[in-house]
Short mmCIF file of N, CA and C in Angstrom, two decimals:
data_model
loop_
_atom_site.label_atom_id
_atom_site.label_comp_id
_atom_site.label_asym_id
_atom_site.label_seq_id
_atom_site.Cartn_x
_atom_site.Cartn_y
_atom_site.Cartn_z
N MET A 26 126.92 111.09 90.47
CA MET A 26 125.82 110.49 89.59
C MET A 26 125.02 109.09 89.93
N ALA A 27 126.19 108.16 90.39
CA ALA A 27 125.38 107.09 90.73
C ALA A 27 124.48 107.04 92.24
N SER A 28 124.94 107.97 92.79
CA SER A 28 124.09 108.02 94.52
C SER A 28 123.11 108.85 94.52
N ARG A 29 123.17 109.79 93.02
CA ARG A 29 121.14 110.48 92.76
C ARG A 29 120.71 109.15 92.13
N LEU A 30 121.05 108.55 91.32
CA LEU A 30 120.42 107.18 90.48
C LEU A 30 119.46 106.51 91.66
N TRP A 31 120.59 106.40 93.36
CA TRP A 31 120.32 105.25 94.10
C TRP A 31 119.37 106.20 94.69
N ALA A 32 119.20 107.34 94.80
CA ALA A 32 118.46 108.43 95.79
C ALA A 32 116.95 108.11 94.81
N THR A 33 117.01 107.92 93.73
CA THR A 33 115.42 108.26 93.18
C THR A 33 114.92 106.87 92.84
N ARG A 34 115.44 105.82 92.60
CA ARG A 34 115.17 104.45 93.45
C ARG A 34 114.92 104.26 94.24
N ALA A 35 115.39 104.88 95.62
CA ALA A 35 114.79 105.10 96.84
C ALA A 35 113.54 105.83 96.85
N ALA A 36 113.71 107.12 96.54
CA ALA A 36 112.96 107.67 96.52
C ALA A 36 111.37 107.33 96.01
N SER A 37 111.56 106.06 94.85
CA SER A 37 109.93 105.98 94.14
C SER A 37 110.14 104.53 95.27
N TYR A 38 110.62 104.12 95.34
CA TYR A 38 110.88 102.82 96.17
C TYR A 38 109.59 103.24 97.75
N PHE A 39 109.77 104.26 98.42
CA PHE A 39 108.94 104.38 99.41
C PHE A 39 107.97 104.82 99.06
N LYS A 40 107.85 105.55 97.45
CA LYS A 40 106.82 106.18 97.16
C LYS A 40 105.78 104.98 97.27
N ILE A 41 106.07 104.22 96.52
CA ILE A 41 105.08 102.68 96.37
C ILE A 41 104.81 101.94 97.85
N SER A 42 105.38 102.10 98.30
CA SER A 42 105.52 101.46 99.73
C SER A 42 104.63 101.89 100.52
N VAL A 43 103.79 103.31 100.39
CA VAL A 43 103.22 104.17 101.25
C VAL A 43 101.73 103.44 101.16
N PRO A 44 101.01 102.88 102.41
CA PRO A 44 99.92 101.64 102.26
C PRO A 44 98.77 103.08 101.91
N HIS A 45 97.85 102.71 101.41
CA HIS A 45 96.87 103.50 100.33
C HIS A 45 97.14 104.69 100.22
N ARG A 46 97.14 105.05 99.03
CA ARG A 46 97.70 106.41 99.32
C ARG A 46 96.84 107.10 98.65
N GLY A 47 94.90 106.92 98.98
CA GLY A 47 94.06 107.62 98.92
C GLY A 47 93.17 107.34 97.67
N PHE A 48 93.95 107.59 96.60
CA PHE A 48 93.53 107.32 95.09
C PHE A 48 94.13 106.62 94.10
N ALA A 49 93.56 105.46 93.33
CA ALA A 49 94.53 105.16 92.22
C ALA A 49 95.00 105.87 91.01
N THR A 50 96.03 105.78 90.43
CA THR A 50 96.08 106.57 89.15
C THR A 50 95.24 105.56 88.69
N VAL A 51 94.63 106.56 87.54
CA VAL A 51 93.90 106.04 85.95
C VAL A 51 93.90 106.38 84.70
N ILE A 52 94.46 105.98 83.89
CA ILE A 52 94.87 106.46 82.64
C ILE A 52 93.89 106.61 81.70
N LYS A 53 93.78 108.01 80.91
CA LYS A 53 92.26 108.46 79.75
C LYS A 53 92.02 107.46 78.95
N ASP A 54 93.09 106.86 78.27
CA ASP A 54 92.94 106.23 76.84
C ASP A 54 92.77 104.79 77.05
N LEU A 55 92.80 104.55 78.04
CA LEU A 55 92.79 102.31 78.55
C LEU A 55 90.88 102.28 79.00
N LYS A 56 90.84 101.02 78.10
CA LYS A 56 90.08 100.33 78.89
C LYS A 56 90.35 99.77 80.18
N TYR A 57 88.88 99.24 81.10
CA TYR A 57 89.62 98.37 81.92
C TYR A 57 88.28 97.29 82.81
N ALA A 58 88.67 96.37 83.28
CA ALA A 58 87.67 94.94 83.38
C ALA A 58 87.68 95.46 85.13
N GLU A 59 86.57 94.52 85.49
CA GLU A 59 86.29 94.79 86.76
C GLU A 59 87.36 94.19 88.04
N SER A 60 88.08 93.20 87.10
CA SER A 60 88.61 92.34 87.86
C SER A 60 90.05 93.21 87.86
N HIS A 61 90.24 94.90 87.43
CA HIS A 61 91.25 95.50 87.78
C HIS A 61 92.32 95.08 86.82
N GLU A 62 92.21 94.96 85.43
CA GLU A 62 92.80 95.09 84.58
C GLU A 62 92.75 95.89 83.14
N TRP A 63 93.85 96.44 82.54
CA TRP A 63 93.82 97.81 81.55
C TRP A 63 94.36 96.77 80.73
N VAL A 64 93.46 97.59 79.10
CA VAL A 64 93.81 97.18 78.04
C VAL A 64 94.26 98.68 77.44
N LYS A 65 95.64 98.77 77.07
CA LYS A 65 95.25 99.56 75.63
C LYS A 65 95.31 98.82 74.25
N ILE A 66 94.21 99.65 73.98
CA ILE A 66 94.22 98.96 71.91
C ILE A 66 95.38 99.89 70.67
N GLU A 67 96.08 99.17 70.03
CA GLU A 67 96.42 100.38 69.26
C GLU A 67 96.81 99.50 68.18
N GLY A 68 95.85 99.76 67.01
CA GLY A 68 95.48 98.79 65.83
C GLY A 68 94.89 97.25 66.13
N ASN A 69 95.52 96.34 65.72
CA ASN A 69 95.16 95.06 65.81
C ASN A 69 95.47 94.77 67.48
N SER A 70 96.65 95.44 68.27
CA SER A 70 97.42 94.69 68.97
C SER A 70 96.54 95.35 70.87
N ALA A 71 96.99 94.95 71.07
CA ALA A 71 96.47 94.91 72.78
C ALA A 71 97.33 94.88 74.00
N THR A 72 97.61 96.01 74.76
CA THR A 72 98.42 95.27 75.90
C THR A 72 97.62 95.19 77.40
N VAL A 73 98.33 94.31 78.18
CA VAL A 73 97.46 94.12 79.05
C VAL A 73 98.10 93.96 80.24
N GLY A 74 97.70 94.92 81.20
CA GLY A 74 98.39 94.77 82.67
C GLY A 74 97.87 95.05 83.70
N ILE A 75 97.69 94.92 85.24
CA ILE A 75 97.02 94.94 86.50
C ILE A 75 97.35 96.45 86.64
N THR A 76 95.83 96.99 86.99
CA THR A 76 96.16 98.70 86.96
C THR A 76 96.53 99.04 88.62
N ASP A 77 96.82 100.20 88.60
CA ASP A 77 97.36 100.74 89.93
C ASP A 77 96.50 100.59 90.84
N HIS A 78 95.15 100.78 90.77
CA HIS A 78 94.46 100.35 92.33
C HIS A 78 94.69 98.89 92.55
N ALA A 79 94.80 98.11 92.06
CA ALA A 79 94.93 96.17 91.75
C ALA A 79 96.63 96.24 92.35
N GLN A 80 97.30 96.91 91.98
CA GLN A 80 98.58 96.98 92.88
C GLN A 80 98.98 97.18 93.85
N ASP A 81 97.83 98.53 94.72
CA ASP A 81 98.29 99.24 95.61
C ASP A 81 97.42 97.82 96.71
N HIS A 82 95.94 97.87 96.21
CA HIS A 82 95.48 96.69 97.26
C HIS A 82 96.56 95.31 97.38
N LEU A 83 97.45 94.81 96.61
CA LEU A 83 98.41 93.75 96.64
C LEU A 83 99.58 93.34 97.50
N GLY A 84 100.00 94.51 97.93
CA GLY A 84 101.27 94.95 98.13
C GLY A 84 102.48 94.57 96.78
N ASP A 85 103.13 94.71 97.37
CA ASP A 85 104.79 94.49 96.85
C ASP A 85 104.51 93.13 96.05
N VAL A 86 104.59 93.22 94.94
CA VAL A 86 104.71 91.99 93.86
C VAL A 86 106.37 91.02 94.19
N VAL A 87 106.12 89.70 94.43
CA VAL A 87 106.74 89.12 94.27
C VAL A 87 107.22 88.29 93.02
N TYR A 88 106.61 87.76 92.17
CA TYR A 88 106.26 86.86 91.23
C TYR A 88 105.23 87.03 90.25
N VAL A 89 105.52 87.07 89.08
CA VAL A 89 104.44 86.90 88.22
C VAL A 89 104.60 85.87 87.55
N GLU A 90 102.78 85.14 87.63
CA GLU A 90 102.99 84.39 86.29
C GLU A 90 102.92 84.67 85.27
N LEU A 91 103.68 84.28 83.92
CA LEU A 91 103.60 84.32 82.59
C LEU A 91 103.10 83.43 81.72
N PRO A 92 102.23 83.76 80.48
CA PRO A 92 101.66 82.61 79.76
C PRO A 92 102.63 82.54 78.96
N GLU A 93 102.72 81.66 77.70
CA GLU A 93 103.35 80.77 76.64
C GLU A 93 102.98 81.94 75.49
N GLU A 94 103.67 82.66 75.19
CA GLU A 94 103.64 83.14 73.58
C GLU A 94 102.93 82.52 72.62
N GLY A 95 101.87 82.89 72.01
CA GLY A 95 100.96 81.69 71.34
C GLY A 95 100.07 81.07 71.64
N ALA A 96 99.80 81.46 73.20
CA ALA A 96 98.91 80.94 73.91
C ALA A 96 97.22 82.01 73.45
N GLU A 97 96.39 81.43 73.63
CA GLU A 97 95.13 82.09 73.37
C GLU A 97 94.43 82.54 74.57
N VAL A 98 94.19 83.88 74.93
CA VAL A 98 93.08 84.27 75.58
C VAL A 98 92.07 84.58 75.85
N LYS A 99 91.43 84.30 76.46
CA LYS A 99 89.71 84.64 76.25
C LYS A 99 89.09 85.70 77.56
N GLN A 100 88.59 86.50 76.99
CA GLN A 100 87.66 87.49 77.79
C GLN A 100 87.57 87.31 79.15
N ASN A 101 87.31 87.92 80.33
CA ASN A 101 87.27 87.71 81.36
C ASN A 101 87.62 86.15 81.59
N GLU A 102 88.46 85.76 81.32
CA GLU A 102 89.51 84.30 81.92
C GLU A 102 90.77 84.20 82.11
N GLY A 103 91.18 83.65 83.40
CA GLY A 103 92.74 83.62 84.02
C GLY A 103 93.50 83.17 82.67
N PHE A 104 94.73 83.60 82.94
CA PHE A 104 95.90 83.52 81.69
C PHE A 104 97.62 83.65 82.79
N GLY A 105 97.07 83.90 84.34
CA GLY A 105 98.48 83.98 84.78
C GLY A 105 98.22 84.41 86.22
N ALA A 106 99.13 84.76 87.10
CA ALA A 106 98.81 85.10 88.51
C ALA A 106 99.69 86.12 88.45
N VAL A 107 99.58 87.04 89.50
CA VAL A 107 100.46 88.22 90.58
C VAL A 107 100.61 87.21 92.18
N GLU A 108 102.00 87.24 92.33
CA GLU A 108 102.15 86.97 93.51
C GLU A 108 102.58 87.98 94.32
N SER A 109 101.36 88.55 95.39
CA SER A 109 102.26 89.60 96.43
C SER A 109 102.58 89.06 97.67
N VAL A 110 103.44 89.99 98.81
CA VAL A 110 103.67 89.19 100.03
C VAL A 110 102.39 89.24 100.82
N LYS A 111 101.36 89.50 100.09
CA LYS A 111 99.98 89.37 101.17
C LYS A 111 99.46 88.37 100.13
N ALA A 112 99.09 88.25 98.42
CA ALA A 112 98.45 87.11 98.06
C ALA A 112 98.71 86.62 96.86
N THR A 113 97.86 85.63 96.51
CA THR A 113 97.95 85.41 95.01
C THR A 113 96.98 86.08 94.65
N SER A 114 96.74 86.39 93.11
CA SER A 114 95.28 87.00 92.47
C SER A 114 95.65 86.82 91.25
N ASP A 115 94.79 85.75 90.56
CA ASP A 115 94.65 85.59 89.04
C ASP A 115 94.42 86.90 88.41
N ILE A 116 95.09 86.61 87.36
CA ILE A 116 95.12 88.24 86.45
C ILE A 116 94.11 87.07 84.85
N ASN A 117 93.00 88.03 84.77
CA ASN A 117 92.13 87.69 83.51
C ASN A 117 92.41 88.70 82.32
N SER A 118 91.96 88.38 81.56
CA SER A 118 92.50 88.53 80.04
C SER A 118 91.17 89.63 80.14
N PRO A 119 91.19 91.00 79.34
CA PRO A 119 90.32 91.77 79.83
C PRO A 119 89.45 91.65 77.79
N ILE A 120 90.30 90.96 77.22
CA ILE A 120 89.85 90.87 75.51
C ILE A 120 90.39 89.18 75.16
N SER A 121 89.99 89.04 73.90
CA SER A 121 90.32 87.62 73.61
C SER A 121 91.01 88.07 72.30
N GLY A 122 91.71 86.92 72.35
CA GLY A 122 93.04 86.94 71.42
C GLY A 122 94.45 86.05 71.74
N LYS A 123 95.14 86.08 70.67
CA LYS A 123 96.26 85.24 70.95
C LYS A 123 97.65 86.56 71.16
N VAL A 124 98.38 85.44 72.57
CA VAL A 124 99.22 86.74 72.63
C VAL A 124 100.45 86.64 72.08
N VAL A 125 101.21 87.88 71.51
CA VAL A 125 101.62 87.52 70.90
C VAL A 125 103.40 88.25 71.32
N GLU A 126 103.39 88.33 72.91
CA GLU A 126 104.17 89.02 73.36
C GLU A 126 104.39 89.07 75.07
N VAL A 127 105.13 88.18 75.99
CA VAL A 127 104.68 88.61 76.63
C VAL A 127 106.13 89.46 77.57
N ASN A 128 106.05 89.95 78.79
CA ASN A 128 106.70 90.94 79.04
C ASN A 128 108.23 90.00 79.81
N THR A 129 109.35 89.52 79.63
CA THR A 129 109.96 88.89 80.24
C THR A 129 110.64 89.55 81.53
N LYS A 130 110.84 90.85 81.42
CA LYS A 130 111.21 91.30 82.50
C LYS A 130 110.70 91.48 83.87
N LEU A 131 109.47 90.90 83.91
CA LEU A 131 108.71 90.31 84.72
C LEU A 131 109.32 89.42 85.60
N ASN A 132 109.86 88.32 84.99
CA ASN A 132 110.73 87.57 85.83
C ASN A 132 111.50 87.96 86.35
N ASP A 133 112.30 88.95 86.47
CA ASP A 133 114.01 89.43 87.21
C ASP A 133 113.13 90.47 88.03
N SER A 134 112.19 91.04 87.75
CA SER A 134 111.87 92.26 88.39
C SER A 134 110.30 92.27 88.21
N PRO A 135 109.54 91.48 89.41
CA PRO A 135 108.26 91.49 89.51
C PRO A 135 107.93 92.88 90.00
N GLY A 136 108.60 93.55 90.31
CA GLY A 136 108.67 94.80 91.25
C GLY A 136 107.84 95.97 90.31
N LEU A 137 107.99 95.93 88.93
CA LEU A 137 107.79 97.06 87.90
C LEU A 137 106.12 96.53 87.56
N VAL A 138 105.90 96.09 88.33
CA VAL A 138 103.99 95.89 88.54
C VAL A 138 103.59 96.69 89.42
N ASN A 139 104.10 97.28 90.32
CA ASN A 139 103.95 97.75 91.28
C ASN A 139 104.49 99.24 90.82
N ALA A 140 105.41 99.10 90.10
CA ALA A 140 106.87 100.82 90.14
C ALA A 140 106.12 101.33 88.45
N SER A 141 105.66 100.41 88.19
CA SER A 141 105.29 101.21 86.96
C SER A 141 103.84 100.14 85.85
N PRO A 142 102.49 100.36 87.06
CA PRO A 142 101.80 99.23 86.44
C PRO A 142 100.94 99.75 85.00
N TYR A 143 101.39 100.65 84.18
CA TYR A 143 100.90 101.49 82.99
C TYR A 143 101.66 101.04 81.94
N GLU A 144 103.35 101.18 82.24
CA GLU A 144 103.95 101.50 81.43
C GLU A 144 105.18 100.14 81.44
N ASN A 145 106.14 100.18 82.17
CA ASN A 145 107.21 99.04 82.61
C ASN A 145 106.67 98.03 82.72
N GLY A 146 106.02 98.24 83.65
CA GLY A 146 104.72 96.56 84.34
C GLY A 146 103.83 95.97 83.54
N TRP A 147 103.63 96.20 82.63
CA TRP A 147 102.48 95.53 81.54
C TRP A 147 102.82 94.16 81.11
N ILE A 148 102.55 93.05 81.34
CA ILE A 148 102.13 91.63 81.70
C ILE A 148 101.96 91.24 79.87
N ILE A 149 100.80 91.64 79.20
CA ILE A 149 101.08 90.69 77.67
C ILE A 149 100.73 91.61 76.57
N LYS A 150 100.86 91.16 75.50
CA LYS A 150 100.64 91.84 74.29
C LYS A 150 99.97 90.74 73.58
N VAL A 151 97.95 91.34 72.84
CA VAL A 151 97.72 89.82 72.39
C VAL A 151 97.49 91.03 70.75
N GLU A 152 97.45 90.27 70.17
CA GLU A 152 96.51 90.02 68.59
C GLU A 152 94.83 89.84 69.07
N VAL A 153 94.36 90.56 68.63
CA VAL A 153 93.04 91.14 69.45
C VAL A 153 92.04 90.17 68.13
N LYS A 154 91.14 89.35 68.85
CA LYS A 154 89.92 89.07 68.21
C LYS A 154 88.65 89.67 67.39
N ASP A 155 88.17 90.23 68.48
CA ASP A 155 87.38 90.60 68.48
C ASP A 155 87.26 92.42 68.98
N THR A 156 87.11 93.55 68.54
CA THR A 156 87.18 94.58 69.11
C THR A 156 85.84 94.87 69.57
N ALA A 157 84.84 94.40 69.46
CA ALA A 157 83.80 94.45 69.57
C ALA A 157 83.61 94.29 71.40
N GLU A 158 84.47 93.57 71.78
CA GLU A 158 84.00 93.00 73.68
C GLU A 158 84.98 94.02 74.16
N LEU A 159 85.29 94.92 73.04
CA LEU A 159 85.23 96.37 74.06
C LEU A 159 84.67 97.06 74.86
N SER A 160 83.68 97.19 74.05
CA SER A 160 82.36 97.89 74.50
C SER A 160 81.91 97.07 75.82
N GLY A 161 82.45 96.04 76.10
CA GLY A 161 81.89 95.55 77.60
C GLY A 161 82.59 96.27 78.70
N LEU A 162 83.88 96.98 78.09
CA LEU A 162 84.65 97.46 79.39
C LEU A 162 84.38 98.60 79.94
N MET A 163 84.68 98.83 81.00
CA MET A 163 85.01 100.25 81.71
C MET A 163 86.00 101.41 80.93
N ASP A 164 85.52 102.67 80.41
CA ASP A 164 86.79 103.45 80.64
C ASP A 164 86.86 104.46 81.94
N SER A 165 87.43 105.21 81.70
CA SER A 165 88.77 105.92 82.85
C SER A 165 87.68 106.38 83.86
N ASP A 166 86.45 107.11 83.48
CA ASP A 166 85.59 107.37 84.87
C ASP A 166 84.62 106.44 85.53
N GLN A 167 84.92 105.58 84.64
CA GLN A 167 83.50 104.85 85.02
C GLN A 167 84.37 104.00 86.12
N TYR A 168 85.69 103.26 85.41
CA TYR A 168 86.66 102.70 86.44
C TYR A 168 86.91 103.14 88.17
N SER A 169 86.96 104.46 87.39
CA SER A 169 87.66 105.12 88.78
C SER A 169 86.33 104.72 89.71
N LYS A 170 84.94 105.63 89.16
CA LYS A 170 83.73 105.47 90.34
C LYS A 170 83.67 103.58 90.40
N PHE A 171 83.88 102.97 90.31
CA PHE A 171 84.36 101.31 90.23
C PHE A 171 84.79 101.03 91.21
N CYS A 172 85.82 101.94 91.25
CA CYS A 172 86.92 101.63 92.60
C CYS A 172 86.82 101.94 93.76
N GLU A 173 85.73 102.90 93.90
CA GLU A 173 85.73 104.05 95.13
C GLU A 173 84.46 102.91 95.20
N GLU A 174 83.50 102.67 94.74
CA GLU A 174 82.26 102.06 94.98
C GLU A 174 82.47 101.09 95.90
N GLU A 175 83.93 99.98 94.98
CA GLU A 175 84.46 98.59 95.81
C GLU A 175 84.74 98.67 97.06
N ASP A 176 85.68 99.77 97.19
CA ASP A 176 86.86 100.20 98.50
C ASP A 176 85.85 101.07 99.48
N ALA A 177 84.28 101.51 98.97
CA ALA A 177 83.56 101.61 100.19
C ALA A 177 83.06 100.61 100.95
N LYS A 178 82.73 99.59 100.31
CA LYS A 178 82.11 98.34 100.79
C LYS A 178 83.26 97.84 101.98
N HIS A 179 84.58 97.93 101.68
CA HIS A 179 85.17 97.20 102.22
C HIS A 179 85.93 97.46 103.63
#
């Protein structure tokens, strides 16, 4: 059993280490910022992370700088950073509000941002201040097109 678990982990590790897989995964029900963060709204709560596209361009994440619970975040302003083997990148909040939870698993396992950017690799949960801010974000189709255009420029 243990060897099968190891093999599964190894397979998922090698899969995420392949440079430029061609296209990034985009989840339908999320909203996206031009700075490559996603937000999932559930009632008055918003879960925030960086997109598959962002983690793919960053490479292997080695450290995630997290804010404190209770901190205020503002739309399009930085609240933390992701450090990878290639670069350090600020994380901007796609929505304003108060941080109610931080993903402390990222302290010991920053690679979750690479392996599972939309599930286990989420970064913060925010109590939403103004849901009208969501109208300024992209849906999955708009974000996919945005990424294609951005990649074509580079």
